[in-house]
PDB file of C-alpha atoms in Angstrom:
ATOM      1  CA  UNK A 417       0.825 166.826 198.736  1.00 74.00           C
ATOM      2  CA  UNK A 418       1.987 163.836 201.015  1.00 86.00           C
ATOM      3  CA  UNK A 419       5.480 163.069 202.381  1.00 88.00           C
ATOM      4  CA  UNK A 420       6.187 160.545 199.960  1.00 90.00           C
ATOM      5  CA  UNK A 421       5.474 162.850 197.003  1.00 92.00           C
ATOM      6  CA  UNK A 422       7.253 165.698 198.735  1.00 91.00           C
ATOM      7  CA  UNK A 423      10.666 163.892 199.290  1.00 92.00           C
ATOM      8  CA  UNK A 424      10.476 162.345 195.743  1.00 91.00           C
ATOM      9  CA  UNK A 425      10.422 165.966 194.490  1.00 91.00           C
ATOM     10  CA  UNK A 426      12.918 167.265 196.907  1.00 89.00           C
ATOM     11  CA  UNK A 427      15.526 164.835 198.138  1.00 89.00           C
ATOM     12  CA  UNK A 428      17.849 164.845 195.295  1.00 87.00           C
ATOM     13  CA  UNK A 429      18.198 168.569 194.980  1.00 83.00           C
ATOM     14  CA  UNK A 430      18.560 168.935 198.712  1.00 84.00           C
ATOM     15  CA  UNK A 431      21.209 166.397 199.085  1.00 87.00           C
ATOM     16  CA  UNK A 432      23.126 167.987 196.018  1.00 83.00           C
ATOM     17  CA  UNK A 433      22.871 171.289 197.725  1.00 79.00           C
ATOM     18  CA  UNK A 434      25.072 170.022 200.619  1.00 79.00           C
ATOM     19  CA  UNK A 435      28.089 169.852 198.305  1.00 75.00           C
ATOM     20  CA  UNK A 436      27.386 172.252 195.354  1.00 72.00           C
ATOM     21  CA  UNK A 437      25.083 175.002 194.282  1.00 66.00           C
ATOM     22  CA  UNK A 438      25.609 174.254 190.585  1.00 71.00           C
ATOM     23  CA  UNK A 439      22.270 173.539 188.843  1.00 70.00           C
ATOM     24  CA  UNK A 440      20.059 174.403 191.970  1.00 71.00           C
ATOM     25  CA  UNK A 441      16.981 176.721 191.791  1.00 75.00           C
ATOM     26  CA  UNK A 442      17.399 180.249 193.270  1.00 74.00           C
ATOM     27  CA  UNK A 443      15.706 179.309 196.382  1.00 74.00           C
ATOM     28  CA  UNK A 444      17.772 176.219 196.938  1.00 74.00           C
ATOM     29  CA  UNK A 445      21.009 178.239 196.136  1.00 73.00           C
ATOM     30  CA  UNK A 446      20.038 180.779 198.853  1.00 69.00           C
ATOM     31  CA  UNK A 447      19.260 177.951 201.206  1.00 75.00           C
ATOM     32  CA  UNK A 448      22.461 176.037 200.641  1.00 73.00           C
ATOM     33  CA  UNK A 449      24.405 178.920 202.213  1.00 66.00           C
ATOM     34  CA  UNK A 450      22.871 178.160 205.684  1.00 73.00           C
ATOM     35  CA  UNK A 451      23.428 174.401 205.621  1.00 83.00           C
ATOM     36  CA  UNK A 452      26.959 174.438 207.114  1.00 89.00           C
ATOM     37  CA  UNK A 453      25.306 173.520 210.721  1.00 92.00           C
ATOM     38  CA  UNK A 454      23.807 170.350 209.011  1.00 92.00           C
ATOM     39  CA  UNK A 455      27.425 169.306 207.914  1.00 93.00           C
ATOM     40  CA  UNK A 456      28.593 169.848 211.501  1.00 95.00           C
ATOM     41  CA  UNK A 457      25.616 167.878 212.771  1.00 96.00           C
ATOM     42  CA  UNK A 458      26.542 165.103 210.577  1.00 96.00           C
ATOM     43  CA  UNK A 459      30.363 165.083 211.562  1.00 97.00           C
ATOM     44  CA  UNK A 460      29.325 165.054 215.322  1.00 97.00           C
ATOM     45  CA  UNK A 461      27.011 162.066 214.841  1.00 98.00           C
ATOM     46  CA  UNK A 462      29.820 160.311 212.696  1.00 98.00           C
ATOM     47  CA  UNK A 463      32.220 160.976 215.573  1.00 97.00           C
ATOM     48  CA  UNK A 464      29.853 159.215 218.036  1.00 97.00           C
ATOM     49  CA  UNK A 465      29.376 156.208 215.690  1.00 98.00           C
ATOM     50  CA  UNK A 466      33.150 156.038 214.988  1.00 97.00           C
ATOM     51  CA  UNK A 467      33.701 155.278 218.785  1.00 96.00           C
ATOM     52  CA  UNK A 468      30.670 152.796 218.952  1.00 97.00           C
ATOM     53  CA  UNK A 469      29.617 151.273 215.548  1.00 97.00           C
ATOM     54  CA  UNK A 470      32.716 148.933 214.660  1.00 97.00           C
ATOM     55  CA  UNK A 471      31.702 145.575 213.914  1.00 97.00           C
ATOM     56  CA  UNK A 472      28.002 146.466 214.884  1.00 98.00           C
ATOM     57  CA  UNK A 473      24.865 146.369 212.810  1.00 98.00           C
ATOM     58  CA  UNK A 474      23.175 149.753 211.986  1.00 98.00           C
ATOM     59  CA  UNK A 475      19.702 150.821 210.792  1.00 98.00           C
ATOM     60  CA  UNK A 476      19.675 154.247 209.295  1.00 98.00           C
ATOM     61  CA  UNK A 477      16.035 155.748 209.080  1.00 98.00           C
ATOM     62  CA  UNK A 478      15.456 158.521 206.486  1.00 97.00           C
ATOM     63  CA  UNK A 479      18.649 157.563 204.660  1.00 97.00           C
ATOM     64  CA  UNK A 480      17.978 159.421 201.514  1.00 96.00           C
ATOM     65  CA  UNK A 481      20.461 158.532 198.734  1.00 96.00           C
ATOM     66  CA  UNK A 482      22.737 156.927 201.259  1.00 97.00           C
ATOM     67  CA  UNK A 483      25.235 159.913 201.542  1.00 94.00           C
ATOM     68  CA  UNK A 484      25.537 159.285 205.464  1.00 97.00           C
ATOM     69  CA  UNK A 485      25.411 155.497 205.132  1.00 98.00           C
ATOM     70  CA  UNK A 486      28.329 155.359 202.813  1.00 97.00           C
ATOM     71  CA  UNK A 487      30.369 157.379 205.096  1.00 97.00           C
ATOM     72  CA  UNK A 488      29.460 155.335 208.205  1.00 98.00           C
ATOM     73  CA  UNK A 489      30.598 152.149 206.236  1.00 97.00           C
ATOM     74  CA  UNK A 490      33.820 153.643 205.367  1.00 96.00           C
ATOM     75  CA  UNK A 491      34.789 155.616 208.377  1.00 97.00           C
ATOM     76  CA  UNK A 492      32.798 153.788 211.307  1.00 97.00           C
ATOM     77  CA  UNK A 493      33.430 150.237 210.389  1.00 96.00           C
ATOM     78  CA  UNK A 494      29.986 148.686 211.039  1.00 98.00           C
ATOM     79  CA  UNK A 495      29.397 145.006 210.301  1.00 97.00           C
ATOM     80  CA  UNK A 496      26.208 146.006 208.350  1.00 98.00           C
ATOM     81  CA  UNK A 497      23.877 148.938 207.500  1.00 98.00           C
ATOM     82  CA  UNK A 498      20.353 148.844 206.418  1.00 98.00           C
ATOM     83  CA  UNK A 499      18.902 152.293 205.121  1.00 98.00           C
ATOM     84  CA  UNK A 500      15.240 153.054 205.012  1.00 97.00           C
ATOM     85  CA  UNK A 501      13.664 155.910 203.224  1.00 97.00           C
ATOM     86  CA  UNK A 502      10.152 156.844 201.883  1.00 96.00           C
ATOM     87  CA  UNK A 503      11.374 158.382 198.722  1.00 96.00           C
ATOM     88  CA  UNK A 504      11.598 155.919 195.722  1.00 96.00           C
ATOM     89  CA  UNK A 505      13.885 158.245 193.960  1.00 96.00           C
ATOM     90  CA  UNK A 506      16.376 158.277 196.842  1.00 97.00           C
ATOM     91  CA  UNK A 507      16.431 154.528 197.192  1.00 97.00           C
ATOM     92  CA  UNK A 508      17.007 154.055 193.464  1.00 97.00           C
ATOM     93  CA  UNK A 509      19.836 156.543 193.578  1.00 97.00           C
ATOM     94  CA  UNK A 510      21.209 154.824 196.694  1.00 97.00           C
ATOM     95  CA  UNK A 511      21.225 151.550 194.865  1.00 97.00           C
ATOM     96  CA  UNK A 512      22.900 152.967 191.721  1.00 97.00           C
ATOM     97  CA  UNK A 513      25.742 154.510 193.831  1.00 96.00           C
ATOM     98  CA  UNK A 514      26.239 151.173 195.720  1.00 97.00           C
ATOM     99  CA  UNK A 515      26.514 149.471 192.348  1.00 96.00           C
ATOM    100  CA  UNK A 516      28.948 152.081 191.187  1.00 96.00           C
ATOM    101  CA  UNK A 517      30.873 151.664 194.179  1.00 94.00           C
ATOM    102  CA  UNK A 518      31.018 147.991 193.725  1.00 95.00           C
ATOM    103  CA  UNK A 519      29.664 147.315 197.314  1.00 93.00           C
ATOM    104  CA  UNK A 520      28.095 143.793 197.389  1.00 88.00           C
ATOM    105  CA  UNK A 521      27.644 142.946 201.040  1.00 90.00           C
ATOM    106  CA  UNK A 522      26.820 144.596 204.330  1.00 95.00           C
ATOM    107  CA  UNK A 523      24.827 147.438 202.827  1.00 97.00           C
ATOM    108  CA  UNK A 524      21.178 147.331 201.751  1.00 97.00           C
ATOM    109  CA  UNK A 525      18.606 150.106 200.871  1.00 97.00           C
ATOM    110  CA  UNK A 526      14.870 149.588 201.504  1.00 96.00           C
ATOM    111  CA  UNK A 527      11.920 151.757 200.322  1.00 96.00           C
ATOM    112  CA  UNK A 528       9.362 152.306 202.971  1.00 94.00           C
ATOM    113  CA  UNK A 529       7.730 154.397 205.584  1.00 92.00           C
ATOM    114  CA  UNK A 530       9.586 153.721 208.725  1.00 88.00           C
ATOM    115  CA  UNK A 531       6.534 154.744 210.643  1.00 84.00           C
ATOM    116  CA  UNK A 532       4.570 151.682 209.346  1.00 85.00           C
ATOM    117  CA  UNK A 533       7.061 149.031 208.043  1.00 87.00           C
ATOM    118  CA  UNK A 534       8.439 146.151 210.254  1.00 87.00           C
ATOM    119  CA  UNK A 535      11.824 147.696 211.349  1.00 89.00           C
ATOM    120  CA  UNK A 536      14.722 145.191 211.027  1.00 91.00           C
ATOM    121  CA  UNK A 537      16.807 144.474 214.118  1.00 95.00           C
ATOM    122  CA  UNK A 538      19.981 146.299 214.768  1.00 98.00           C
ATOM    123  CA  UNK A 539      22.539 147.154 217.470  1.00 98.00           C
ATOM    124  CA  UNK A 540      22.224 150.850 216.702  1.00 98.00           C
ATOM    125  CA  UNK A 541      19.482 152.944 214.932  1.00 98.00           C
ATOM    126  CA  UNK A 542      20.412 156.281 213.356  1.00 98.00           C
ATOM    127  CA  UNK A 543      18.382 158.987 212.020  1.00 98.00           C
ATOM    128  CA  UNK A 544      19.702 162.464 210.894  1.00 97.00           C
ATOM    129  CA  UNK A 545      16.705 164.931 210.624  1.00 95.00           C
ATOM    130  CA  UNK A 546      14.167 161.982 210.486  1.00 97.00           C
ATOM    131  CA  UNK A 547      12.352 163.037 213.957  1.00 97.00           C
ATOM    132  CA  UNK A 548      11.765 166.544 212.492  1.00 97.00           C
ATOM    133  CA  UNK A 549       9.095 165.051 210.466  1.00 96.00           C
ATOM    134  CA  UNK A 550       7.232 163.085 213.229  1.00 96.00           C
ATOM    135  CA  UNK A 551       4.625 164.207 215.796  1.00 96.00           C
ATOM    136  CA  UNK A 552       5.392 163.515 219.427  1.00 96.00           C
ATOM    137  CA  UNK A 553       3.016 160.548 219.412  1.00 95.00           C
ATOM    138  CA  UNK A 554       4.914 159.219 216.558  1.00 95.00           C
ATOM    139  CA  UNK A 555       8.290 159.739 218.136  1.00 96.00           C
ATOM    140  CA  UNK A 556       7.277 157.931 221.287  1.00 94.00           C
ATOM    141  CA  UNK A 557       5.797 155.087 219.193  1.00 93.00           C
ATOM    142  CA  UNK A 558       9.156 154.961 217.088  1.00 94.00           C
ATOM    143  CA  UNK A 559      11.361 154.693 220.373  1.00 93.00           C
ATOM    144  CA  UNK A 560       9.070 151.879 221.706  1.00 90.00           C
ATOM    145  CA  UNK A 561       9.156 150.001 218.422  1.00 89.00           C
ATOM    146  CA  UNK A 562      12.839 150.251 218.016  1.00 91.00           C
ATOM    147  CA  UNK A 563      14.676 146.842 217.918  1.00 92.00           C
ATOM    148  CA  UNK A 564      17.921 148.571 218.869  1.00 95.00           C
ATOM    149  CA  UNK A 565      19.614 148.874 222.230  1.00 94.00           C
ATOM    150  CA  UNK A 566      21.120 152.137 221.060  1.00 97.00           C
ATOM    151  CA  UNK A 567      20.171 155.095 218.978  1.00 97.00           C
ATOM    152  CA  UNK A 568      21.620 158.362 217.551  1.00 98.00           C
ATOM    153  CA  UNK A 569      18.872 160.865 216.357  1.00 98.00           C
ATOM    154  CA  UNK A 570      18.835 164.430 215.583  1.00 98.00           C
ATOM    155  CA  UNK A 571      16.088 166.973 216.052  1.00 98.00           C
ATOM    156  CA  UNK A 572      15.459 170.711 215.507  1.00 97.00           C
ATOM    157  CA  UNK A 573      14.981 172.480 218.804  1.00 97.00           C
ATOM    158  CA  UNK A 574      12.003 174.656 219.442  1.00 96.00           C
ATOM    159  CA  UNK A 575      13.627 177.949 220.608  1.00 93.00           C
ATOM    160  CA  UNK A 576      13.790 181.696 219.523  1.00 90.00           C
ATOM    161  CA  UNK A 577      16.049 182.238 216.632  1.00 89.00           C
ATOM    162  CA  UNK A 578      15.942 184.484 213.544  1.00 90.00           C
ATOM    163  CA  UNK A 579      17.356 181.744 211.543  1.00 88.00           C
ATOM    164  CA  UNK A 580      14.808 179.123 212.748  1.00 91.00           C
ATOM    165  CA  UNK A 581      12.268 181.681 211.645  1.00 92.00           C
ATOM    166  CA  UNK A 582      13.835 181.816 208.231  1.00 90.00           C
ATOM    167  CA  UNK A 583      13.818 178.093 208.222  1.00 92.00           C
ATOM    168  CA  UNK A 584      10.070 178.058 208.774  1.00 93.00           C
ATOM    169  CA  UNK A 585       9.583 180.463 205.964  1.00 92.00           C
ATOM    170  CA  UNK A 586      11.629 178.178 203.588  1.00 91.00           C
ATOM    171  CA  UNK A 587       9.590 175.199 204.582  1.00 93.00           C
ATOM    172  CA  UNK A 588       6.406 176.895 203.858  1.00 93.00           C
ATOM    173  CA  UNK A 589       7.802 178.139 200.388  1.00 91.00           C
ATOM    174  CA  UNK A 590       8.639 174.468 199.481  1.00 90.00           C
ATOM    175  CA  UNK A 591       5.056 173.315 200.734  1.00 92.00           C
ATOM    176  CA  UNK A 592       6.484 170.899 203.118  1.00 94.00           C
ATOM    177  CA  UNK A 593       3.548 168.841 204.376  1.00 93.00           C
ATOM    178  CA  UNK A 594       4.853 168.665 207.977  1.00 94.00           C
ATOM    179  CA  UNK A 595       7.757 169.555 210.158  1.00 96.00           C
ATOM    180  CA  UNK A 596       8.248 169.944 214.013  1.00 97.00           C
ATOM    181  CA  UNK A 597      10.479 171.548 216.422  1.00 98.00           C
ATOM    182  CA  UNK A 598      10.927 170.193 220.109  1.00 98.00           C
ATOM    183  CA  UNK A 599      12.223 171.419 223.156  1.00 98.00           C
ATOM    184  CA  UNK A 600      15.059 169.283 224.734  1.00 98.00           C
ATOM    185  CA  UNK A 601      12.845 168.521 227.604  1.00 97.00           C
ATOM    186  CA  UNK A 602       9.974 167.207 225.354  1.00 97.00           C
ATOM    187  CA  UNK A 603      12.503 165.110 223.282  1.00 97.00           C
ATOM    188  CA  UNK A 604      14.041 163.600 226.420  1.00 96.00           C
ATOM    189  CA  UNK A 605      10.701 162.708 227.787  1.00 95.00           C
ATOM    190  CA  UNK A 606       9.697 160.868 224.492  1.00 94.00           C
ATOM    191  CA  UNK A 607      12.945 158.977 224.420  1.00 94.00           C
ATOM    192  CA  UNK A 608      13.118 157.997 228.158  1.00 92.00           C
ATOM    193  CA  UNK A 609       9.544 156.239 228.017  1.00 87.00           C
ATOM    194  CA  UNK A 610      11.739 153.435 226.673  1.00 86.00           C
ATOM    195  CA  UNK A 611      15.551 154.262 226.982  1.00 87.00           C
ATOM    196  CA  UNK A 612      17.543 155.416 229.693  1.00 84.00           C
ATOM    197  CA  UNK A 613      20.817 157.309 229.984  1.00 90.00           C
ATOM    198  CA  UNK A 614      19.836 159.573 227.245  1.00 96.00           C
ATOM    199  CA  UNK A 615      22.206 162.498 226.334  1.00 96.00           C
ATOM    200  CA  UNK A 616      21.309 165.581 224.369  1.00 97.00           C
ATOM    201  CA  UNK A 617      24.101 167.518 222.423  1.00 97.00           C
ATOM    202  CA  UNK A 618      23.659 171.045 221.216  1.00 97.00           C
ATOM    203  CA  UNK A 619      26.128 173.734 220.119  1.00 94.00           C
ATOM    204  CA  UNK A 620      26.048 177.124 218.433  1.00 93.00           C
ATOM    205  CA  UNK A 621      27.570 175.492 215.400  1.00 94.00           C
ATOM    206  CA  UNK A 622      24.587 173.475 214.864  1.00 95.00           C
ATOM    207  CA  UNK A 623      22.247 176.468 215.297  1.00 93.00           C
ATOM    208  CA  UNK A 624      18.916 175.111 216.606  1.00 95.00           C
ATOM    209  CA  UNK A 625      19.902 171.641 215.608  1.00 96.00           C
ATOM    210  CA  UNK A 626      20.448 169.003 218.525  1.00 98.00           C
ATOM    211  CA  UNK A 627      21.561 165.411 218.933  1.00 98.00           C
ATOM    212  CA  UNK A 628      20.003 162.932 221.078  1.00 98.00           C
ATOM    213  CA  UNK A 629      21.555 159.492 221.734  1.00 97.00           C
ATOM    214  CA  UNK A 630      22.230 156.931 224.565  1.00 96.00           C
ATOM    215  CA  UNK A 631      25.513 155.555 223.316  1.00 95.00           C
ATOM    216  CA  UNK A 632      28.659 155.709 225.418  1.00 89.00           C
ATOM    217  CA  UNK A 633      30.611 158.897 224.477  1.00 71.00           C
TER     218      UNK A 633
END
């Protein structure tokens, strides 16, 4: 199973589990109990963007169905947002939600693999969970290819944790084709080949999740 097929089969149920356990499989219902750290991560990233994204252009990689893009537009006040995701189902849903919300300008969703398509220019590039599915070489290439001065990404830290072990077992059970964990040092090394003044945020409320960015904060 390749990444496109995996996310086409996975993304809708995964996003729905962030807000409700109704209609989910047994495994996803159990997994949804451990997703509070993802919500904390999103809130912290949004807080950073609220202070920096007003009247700016934003590119979101791995946007899914646009749940974070819609929040950014409503709460951070960017001039425009372009979301990119490899899943056709996610992009179709994002466009449908955009139509239902009657948003006609300043927001667009593109289906495509962010590792291979021509990335549009933006003031800030955002990616929540996106780096978790890239090799170190792909991350270095991504940072070099970004057409943004600023970025906000999250990643899963490589450190001993019982919950991280459970997370690994969950990914295996879901036949996830690839997922990676990185130390803070390794992630900083990848980013600093192109960008300076990199900051990494970690906190026990995000468990093994971290935020890496170069925005003033």
